[in-house]
């Protein structure tokens, strides 16, 4: 029935982003859309692989699937394009009521050129690699390769023109990622002749306007003069961003879909970030160069963060670094290892455009240690629980996020309380204190064995002055006025769900042990509608 709805419905405006007061929403068929994503493995972009994709996407309960389109796949012979896989993918996704994000694996995929066609790989004269200061070739293609840019751009543009033709009215494809985890290991920038010439030029004023000179340096001048020890990697970021922008702009002229890039992270706790010493992919869209990407790549809407470190301080730092007034939060990849599932509460609570666990298909491949060991249903289960809570209200949630009404936090490694601040109210989330939903743990009693499991979290939307939608698991939530002179009164806490029309369906009222000393969210996520009141405290 859902598939019929999606395929027959007259689609609205094309997918696009809307911005409001430094927040954003992805709008799909005229409504904000929360992407509950699933990214397939890197080699699952062939028709025969899809039978292992759909069961995992369904078990996860995702509404969107992210799938690579490889340059070598669509242009095996120069100038001859083959988009049959894309057609198969779109047909099968539509049958299942799923939206699609396409990932353009072109000049850079995890920095390397492995996804380029053979005719690119075999012609380094025409498609030059980066070179170091001694003229030694890098494994990585140069962002100054004119033919490389022209051919990548042409292939990507052909893909977008094809999409316009087969999907222009349907909006199955809602976003496009341009390249994948770009940058370079082993070399901070290109030293080829064009690169050297550009490096000696003044930094463009559009870059300076967003990324001013470092303290104590001239406000304008060459890259070295303005950015000192950071000049090489800033310049490389600019060169790659400009390249990506040319590709994206050309594609958008054919079919104007939202476009983003994804970042392989550097250590987010290295503050301030030090000059590159081969400890991250130079030139990639890491937080300290987001401003340069904004200046050089105006056709890229979002810089997303790929989350592959599970330590809470790193995750919390990363979310803060990528959620900016000029950059909406979006997590285009997160490890599918069980330890990451709890972070969905923080990510979605903070108002991310969406979240996309990586490696979601039942191809018999385990992405450990980056991802889960499991290759069966147990792989998706921890994430599926969270998706199940959000899915029925995803459109409303995305709207509340745009309006700045949401917040969220995940159980941290140290088990300490987290606070969420809203208009006039704060929520305190306690972790590991209770035998969730089953039996209280009393002061003085030994902590329950699962107290250290670190699997909890909650997200909240303030839907009225004193009214909340609270969703979460394995946490005890106290709702308090931010004014110390006020006292909170819990009027009602209803467990329920939103129906297909977006109407709240109440299933029961919580009281007694479920609400005394805080709302006691159990092991399996629940959705609560909570009505509070404030009285003067005397
Ligand atoms: C990701 C994925 C895929 C603290 C790895 C992650 C995907 C690419 N790269 O399975 O290859 O296409 O975007 C890099 C993780 C860096 C490790 C950081 C450890």
XYZ file of C-alpha atoms and ligand atoms in Angstrom:
557
model
C 0.000 0.000 0.000
C 2.867 2.331 0.854
C 4.612 1.489 -2.431
C 1.423 2.309 -4.333
C 1.193 5.618 -2.514
C 4.742 6.570 -3.385
C 4.541 5.523 -7.017
C 1.136 6.997 -7.792
C 1.234 10.192 -5.777
C 1.694 13.321 -7.819
C 5.038 14.461 -6.567
C 5.429 17.993 -5.302
C 8.385 20.319 -5.715
C 11.789 18.721 -6.368
C 13.806 17.805 -3.267
C 15.555 20.845 -1.813
C 16.841 22.304 1.421
C 15.099 25.030 3.371
C 16.951 27.176 5.885
C 15.590 28.980 8.920
C 17.606 30.813 11.600
C 20.715 28.723 11.011
C 18.831 25.450 10.888
C 17.768 23.441 7.854
C 15.465 20.719 6.611
C 15.524 18.495 3.580
C 12.159 18.974 1.876
C 10.828 16.016 -0.101
C 7.492 16.396 -1.873
C 6.813 19.657 -0.061
C 7.320 18.376 3.493
C 10.412 18.261 5.703
C 11.851 14.764 5.587
C 13.959 12.996 8.201
C 16.352 10.647 6.477
C 16.468 7.322 8.304
C 19.084 5.936 5.973
C 20.906 2.739 5.103
C 24.124 2.719 3.083
C 25.036 -0.462 1.244
C 28.571 -1.855 1.099
C 30.927 -0.426 -1.505
C 30.428 -3.249 -4.033
C 26.683 -3.693 -3.749
C 25.984 -1.364 -6.690
C 25.093 -4.080 -9.230
C 21.652 -5.519 -9.995
C 22.534 -8.995 -8.724
C 23.631 -7.554 -5.365
C 20.308 -5.874 -4.642
C 18.603 -9.050 -3.447
C 20.941 -8.933 -0.438
C 20.272 -5.228 0.079
C 16.486 -5.094 0.405
C 16.023 -7.537 3.316
C 18.582 -5.646 5.429
C 17.063 -2.261 4.578
C 13.650 -3.610 5.522
C 14.868 -5.143 8.792
C 16.452 -1.807 9.644
C 13.233 0.051 8.867
C 15.075 2.666 6.805
C 13.162 5.080 4.591
C 16.151 5.857 2.332
C 18.937 3.787 0.809
C 22.339 5.246 -0.142
C 23.981 3.454 -3.053
C 27.190 4.110 -5.003
C 27.253 4.855 -8.706
C 30.794 4.171 -9.899
C 32.437 6.088 -12.712
C 34.003 2.823 -14.009
C 30.521 1.298 -14.031
C 28.715 3.988 -16.021
C 31.490 4.901 -18.477
C 33.597 1.762 -19.065
C 34.348 3.047 -22.555
C 35.037 6.751 -22.826
C 31.970 8.671 -23.972
C 29.580 5.693 -23.791
C 27.298 5.774 -20.821
C 25.410 2.896 -19.255
C 22.876 3.736 -16.544
C 21.074 0.397 -16.444
C 22.017 -0.207 -12.824
C 20.525 3.140 -11.815
C 17.274 2.213 -13.583
C 17.139 -1.162 -11.826
C 17.879 0.450 -8.479
C 15.175 3.099 -8.852
C 12.551 0.576 -9.971
C 13.243 -1.734 -7.037
C 13.438 1.108 -4.520
C 10.084 2.482 -5.702
C 8.452 -0.924 -5.345
C 9.478 -0.813 -1.712
C 8.464 2.778 -1.038
C 12.083 3.816 -0.473
C 13.895 6.990 -1.412
C 17.438 6.905 -2.748
C 20.664 8.836 -2.222
C 23.211 8.314 -5.000
C 26.918 8.396 -4.172
C 29.133 9.495 -7.054
C 32.345 7.464 -6.746
C 34.549 9.281 -9.268
C 37.964 10.911 -9.067
C 38.172 10.330 -5.306
C 36.781 7.434 -3.283
C 38.387 7.341 0.171
C 40.978 9.580 -1.555
C 41.958 7.001 -4.199
C 41.234 6.731 -7.935
C 40.230 3.071 -7.747
C 36.672 3.780 -8.984
C 37.827 5.565 -12.153
C 37.508 3.669 -15.460
C 40.496 1.771 -16.836
C 40.978 4.388 -19.553
C 41.603 6.926 -16.799
C 43.828 4.663 -14.703
C 45.992 3.784 -17.721
C 46.600 7.323 -18.960
C 48.536 9.271 -16.318
C 49.675 11.795 -18.914
C 46.114 12.855 -19.575
C 44.920 12.240 -15.996
C 47.913 13.290 -13.916
C 48.556 12.260 -10.349
C 49.531 14.750 -7.694
C 53.279 15.080 -7.312
C 55.385 15.989 -4.313
C 57.983 18.768 -4.160
C 60.538 16.409 -5.768
C 58.180 15.500 -8.603
C 57.379 12.041 -7.188
C 53.905 10.840 -8.170
C 51.260 10.274 -5.499
C 48.570 7.559 -5.758
C 46.009 10.380 -5.729
C 44.790 12.218 -8.834
C 45.562 15.922 -9.083
C 42.695 18.384 -8.603
C 44.480 20.438 -11.274
C 44.115 17.735 -13.939
C 42.020 19.567 -16.530
C 41.040 16.469 -18.469
C 40.278 14.610 -15.232
C 37.902 17.348 -14.138
C 36.357 17.607 -17.570
C 35.714 13.846 -17.890
C 34.495 13.415 -14.298
C 32.203 16.401 -14.738
C 30.903 15.062 -18.034
C 30.139 11.612 -16.608
C 28.438 13.057 -13.527
C 26.438 15.450 -15.681
C 25.300 12.573 -17.870
C 24.148 10.786 -14.730
C 22.164 13.824 -13.595
C 20.643 14.272 -17.067
C 19.612 10.629 -16.989
C 18.076 11.108 -13.547
C 16.145 14.105 -14.781
C 14.666 11.936 -17.502
C 13.771 8.891 -15.394
C 13.121 10.526 -12.024
C 12.463 14.213 -12.664
C 8.759 13.853 -11.808
C 9.070 11.072 -9.233
C 11.687 12.316 -6.759
C 12.887 8.869 -5.794
C 16.430 10.261 -5.641
C 16.482 12.949 -2.964
C 20.181 13.799 -2.586
C 23.473 13.176 -4.306
C 26.904 12.812 -2.758
C 29.688 14.166 -4.983
C 32.853 12.005 -4.667
C 33.539 10.134 -1.425
C 35.834 11.028 1.479
C 38.092 13.187 -0.677
C 41.595 14.305 0.226
C 45.060 12.858 0.129
C 47.227 10.781 2.427
C 50.997 11.169 2.385
C 51.034 14.585 0.730
C 49.481 17.886 1.867
C 48.966 19.305 -1.619
C 49.865 18.986 -5.271
C 53.180 20.425 -6.496
C 52.551 20.084 -10.241
C 53.083 23.191 -12.407
C 49.460 24.432 -12.297
C 49.292 23.834 -8.568
C 52.541 25.712 -7.946
C 51.309 28.641 -10.042
C 48.007 28.783 -8.150
C 49.750 28.443 -4.784
C 51.819 31.543 -5.557
C 48.675 33.590 -6.324
C 46.850 35.692 -3.731
C 44.215 33.783 -1.765
C 40.862 34.513 -3.481
C 38.815 37.120 -1.647
C 35.827 34.767 -1.413
C 38.036 32.425 0.623
C 39.396 35.234 2.798
C 35.867 36.447 3.503
C 35.040 33.115 5.160
C 38.450 31.974 6.346
C 40.351 35.082 7.448
C 44.136 35.239 7.768
C 45.636 33.587 10.826
C 46.411 35.913 13.769
C 49.556 37.928 13.236
C 49.545 37.406 9.468
C 48.689 39.841 6.640
C 44.978 40.052 5.873
C 45.657 39.171 2.263
C 48.487 37.734 0.208
C 49.638 34.328 -0.988
C 48.483 31.147 0.712
C 51.751 30.899 2.636
C 51.645 34.544 3.721
C 48.078 34.355 4.943
C 47.853 30.839 6.397
C 51.471 30.038 7.346
C 51.933 26.418 8.424
C 48.364 25.594 7.361
C 48.824 26.938 3.820
C 49.383 23.587 2.097
C 46.321 21.790 3.397
C 44.073 24.873 3.129
C 45.174 25.302 -0.469
C 44.532 21.623 -1.182
C 41.069 21.890 0.379
C 40.350 24.875 -1.855
C 41.615 23.037 -4.959
C 39.510 19.937 -4.307
C 36.441 21.933 -3.268
C 36.637 23.987 -6.450
C 36.919 20.807 -8.509
C 33.909 19.293 -6.751
C 31.960 22.492 -7.263
C 32.551 22.387 -11.006
C 31.283 18.802 -11.099
C 28.277 19.581 -8.882
C 27.314 22.808 -10.661
C 27.347 21.110 -14.039
C 25.217 18.232 -12.731
C 22.745 20.609 -11.084
C 22.232 22.459 -14.338
C 20.751 19.210 -15.656
C 18.875 18.181 -12.529
C 18.918 20.377 -9.459
C 19.070 18.040 -6.467
C 20.604 18.761 -3.040
C 24.270 17.777 -3.022
C 26.728 17.077 -0.239
C 30.235 15.892 0.503
C 31.307 13.547 3.285
C 34.339 13.916 5.520
C 36.708 11.286 6.814
C 37.384 12.814 10.213
C 40.618 13.796 11.861
C 40.885 13.577 15.643
C 38.151 15.997 16.752
C 39.763 16.416 20.178
C 43.009 17.853 18.798
C 42.192 21.482 19.630
C 43.202 23.727 18.105
C 43.800 21.536 15.045
C 47.526 21.405 14.306
C 49.106 21.595 10.839
C 48.870 18.403 8.810
C 51.455 15.733 9.546
C 49.946 12.847 7.592
C 47.434 12.256 10.392
C 44.336 12.853 8.223
C 43.401 13.162 4.555
C 44.692 16.622 3.604
C 42.210 18.609 1.526
C 39.168 16.707 2.759
C 36.276 18.671 4.311
C 37.391 18.400 7.933
C 35.913 20.983 10.329
C 38.738 23.512 10.180
C 38.284 23.881 6.399
C 34.469 23.836 6.186
C 34.614 27.597 5.600
C 36.941 27.049 2.633
C 34.546 24.478 1.203
C 31.671 26.939 1.629
C 33.636 29.589 -0.273
C 34.903 27.327 -3.049
C 31.919 24.985 -3.456
C 28.669 26.993 -3.298
C 26.866 24.193 -5.180
C 27.453 21.821 -2.272
C 24.714 22.249 0.337
C 26.129 20.226 3.178
C 29.412 18.915 4.529
C 28.598 15.684 6.350
C 30.626 13.828 8.971
C 31.333 10.086 8.693
C 31.359 8.741 12.244
C 33.803 5.913 12.820
C 34.970 6.650 16.335
C 32.715 5.535 19.128
C 34.212 7.434 22.066
C 31.611 9.832 23.438
C 33.855 12.933 23.705
C 34.817 12.515 20.042
C 31.239 11.995 18.891
C 29.931 14.972 20.854
C 32.800 17.170 19.601
C 32.174 16.126 16.005
C 28.461 16.904 16.152
C 29.273 20.363 17.498
C 31.949 20.997 14.867
C 29.715 20.146 11.901
C 26.465 21.731 13.158
C 26.964 25.353 12.206
C 24.806 28.206 11.010
C 26.391 27.784 7.575
C 26.265 23.985 7.639
C 23.335 21.776 8.624
C 24.122 18.693 10.648
C 24.046 15.525 8.532
C 25.622 12.135 9.211
C 25.966 10.427 5.809
C 27.829 7.486 7.375
C 27.960 6.010 10.846
C 29.500 2.662 11.703
C 26.952 -0.138 12.011
C 28.750 -1.580 15.061
C 26.364 -1.927 18.024
C 28.171 0.712 20.128
C 27.126 3.439 17.687
C 23.356 2.882 17.775
C 22.862 4.993 20.916
C 24.326 8.023 19.121
C 21.238 8.161 16.925
C 19.452 9.782 19.887
C 21.939 12.662 19.975
C 22.156 12.978 16.194
C 18.416 13.025 15.511
C 17.675 14.981 18.670
C 20.087 17.714 17.595
C 18.150 18.111 14.372
C 20.311 16.314 11.834
C 18.902 16.088 8.306
C 19.330 12.376 8.814
C 21.636 9.545 9.713
C 22.930 6.683 7.602
C 24.459 3.525 9.107
C 27.089 2.125 6.737
C 27.259 -1.460 5.488
C 23.550 -2.277 5.491
C 23.071 -5.347 3.321
C 23.401 -9.078 3.829
C 26.348 -9.494 1.483
C 28.430 -11.890 3.558
C 30.992 -9.245 4.473
C 31.829 -7.962 7.893
C 33.238 -4.448 8.130
C 34.834 -5.132 11.528
C 36.649 -3.524 13.233
C 35.159 -0.340 11.746
C 31.712 -1.891 11.639
C 29.681 -4.774 13.017
C 30.941 -8.345 13.205
C 27.483 -9.644 12.398
C 26.294 -10.026 8.808
C 22.748 -11.044 9.661
C 19.663 -9.495 11.200
C 21.403 -8.917 14.523
C 23.570 -6.328 12.737
C 20.668 -3.942 12.162
C 18.686 -4.661 15.351
C 20.135 -1.938 17.637
C 19.567 0.706 14.950
C 16.181 -0.676 13.914
C 14.775 -0.063 17.413
C 15.576 3.620 17.181
C 14.288 3.950 13.623
C 11.026 2.286 14.636
C 10.442 5.041 17.185
C 11.093 7.877 14.714
C 9.680 6.445 11.477
C 5.967 7.116 12.067
C 6.654 10.741 12.994
C 9.654 11.414 10.737
C 7.978 14.253 8.827
C 6.885 15.983 12.032
C 10.284 15.465 13.612
C 12.045 17.079 10.643
C 9.707 20.070 10.913
C 10.272 20.417 14.661
C 14.019 20.235 14.028
C 13.763 23.041 11.460
C 11.858 25.087 14.031
C 14.597 24.518 16.623
C 12.328 22.614 18.999
C 14.367 19.424 19.352
C 17.278 18.213 21.435
C 18.836 14.875 22.231
C 21.645 13.085 24.017
C 23.145 9.631 24.139
C 24.452 7.660 27.076
C 28.105 8.685 27.409
C 31.051 6.379 28.059
C 31.406 7.771 31.589
C 27.709 7.245 32.373
C 27.313 10.861 33.518
C 24.060 12.776 33.326
C 23.251 14.800 30.219
C 21.111 17.969 30.133
C 18.912 19.153 27.301
C 17.842 22.786 27.313
C 14.574 23.930 25.747
C 12.345 27.021 26.069
C 11.722 27.412 29.786
C 12.553 23.783 30.545
C 15.500 21.491 30.940
C 15.605 17.734 30.793
C 18.083 15.774 32.886
C 18.914 12.337 31.572
C 20.314 9.832 34.063
C 21.837 6.586 32.865
C 22.573 3.201 34.334
C 20.551 3.749 37.501
C 17.569 1.550 36.986
C 16.644 -1.922 35.859
C 14.897 -0.274 32.997
C 11.216 -0.755 33.106
C 11.427 -3.846 35.208
C 12.470 -3.110 38.741
C 13.998 -0.188 40.556
C 17.564 -0.195 41.740
C 17.606 1.302 45.216
C 20.334 3.464 46.712
C 22.804 1.226 48.469
C 21.970 -1.797 46.332
C 24.690 -2.873 43.916
C 24.238 -1.439 40.425
C 22.506 -3.805 38.057
C 24.862 -5.712 35.733
C 23.607 -3.833 32.677
C 24.254 -0.411 34.250
C 27.502 -0.125 32.279
C 26.044 -1.263 28.950
C 25.961 2.307 27.548
C 23.047 1.812 25.224
C 20.651 4.558 26.334
C 19.590 7.900 25.021
C 16.643 10.172 24.383
C 15.426 12.870 22.059
C 12.761 15.447 22.778
C 10.628 17.829 20.778
C 8.944 20.749 22.531
C 5.619 20.838 20.708
C 3.980 23.408 22.985
C 5.097 25.748 25.752
C 4.810 22.984 28.330
C 4.306 19.948 26.115
C 6.828 17.467 24.775
C 7.262 14.434 22.594
C 9.895 12.373 24.365
C 11.419 9.336 22.729
C 14.205 7.175 24.045
C 15.421 4.087 25.831
C 17.352 3.110 28.952
C 17.353 6.464 30.630
C 15.511 8.189 33.444
C 14.367 11.647 32.436
C 13.541 14.497 34.813
C 11.829 17.531 33.350
C 12.462 20.748 35.265
C 11.765 24.449 34.756
C 14.889 26.475 33.971
C 13.620 29.141 36.418
C 14.594 27.993 39.904
C 11.579 29.862 41.321
C 9.207 27.465 39.581
C 8.112 23.975 40.431
C 7.287 21.353 37.811
C 3.971 19.540 37.798
C 3.590 16.475 35.641
C 0.043 16.595 34.257
C 0.243 13.535 32.042
C 2.644 11.197 30.302
C 0.970 9.186 27.569
C 2.723 6.381 25.778
C 1.567 6.166 22.172
C 2.446 6.744 18.563
C 1.632 8.888 15.549
C -0.608 7.300 12.929
C -0.161 7.509 9.163
C -2.013 10.856 9.119
C 0.294 12.263 11.770
C -2.346 12.132 14.516
C -1.337 11.162 18.025
C -2.779 7.837 19.178
C -2.601 7.407 22.939
C -2.122 3.852 24.198
C -1.859 4.322 27.936
C -1.014 6.815 30.640
C 2.160 6.334 32.593
C 2.056 6.815 36.355
C 3.546 5.451 39.559
C 6.862 3.648 39.108
C 7.021 4.741 35.477
C 7.086 8.449 36.381
C 8.146 8.781 40.035
C 11.706 10.176 40.228
C 11.682 10.804 36.497
C 10.256 9.182 33.400
C 11.691 5.698 33.420
C 12.339 4.832 29.769
C 12.731 1.083 29.263
C 15.143 -1.030 27.213
C 12.987 -0.843 24.092
C 12.370 2.702 22.832
C 9.034 4.312 23.649
C 7.332 7.489 22.471
C 5.749 9.620 25.196
C 3.622 12.717 24.993
C 4.258 14.658 28.174
C 2.234 17.582 29.494
C 3.813 19.687 32.194
C 2.846 22.786 34.147
C 4.813 25.279 36.206
C 3.760 26.553 39.611
C 5.486 29.133 41.772
C 7.797 27.345 44.207
C 7.132 28.429 47.778
C 34.181 4.801 4.805
C 33.823 3.329 4.827
C 33.615 2.950 3.377
C 38.926 6.171 13.990
C 34.764 2.378 5.502
C 35.676 5.211 6.597
C 32.960 4.189 2.841
C 33.900 5.232 3.350
N 35.487 5.143 5.199
O 34.152 1.096 5.578
O 34.808 2.696 2.688
O 32.811 4.233 1.449
O 33.334 6.497 3.185
C 37.042 5.659 7.011
C 37.197 5.407 8.479
C 38.448 5.945 9.053
C 38.787 5.231 10.356
C 38.826 6.144 11.523
C 39.101 5.365 12.781
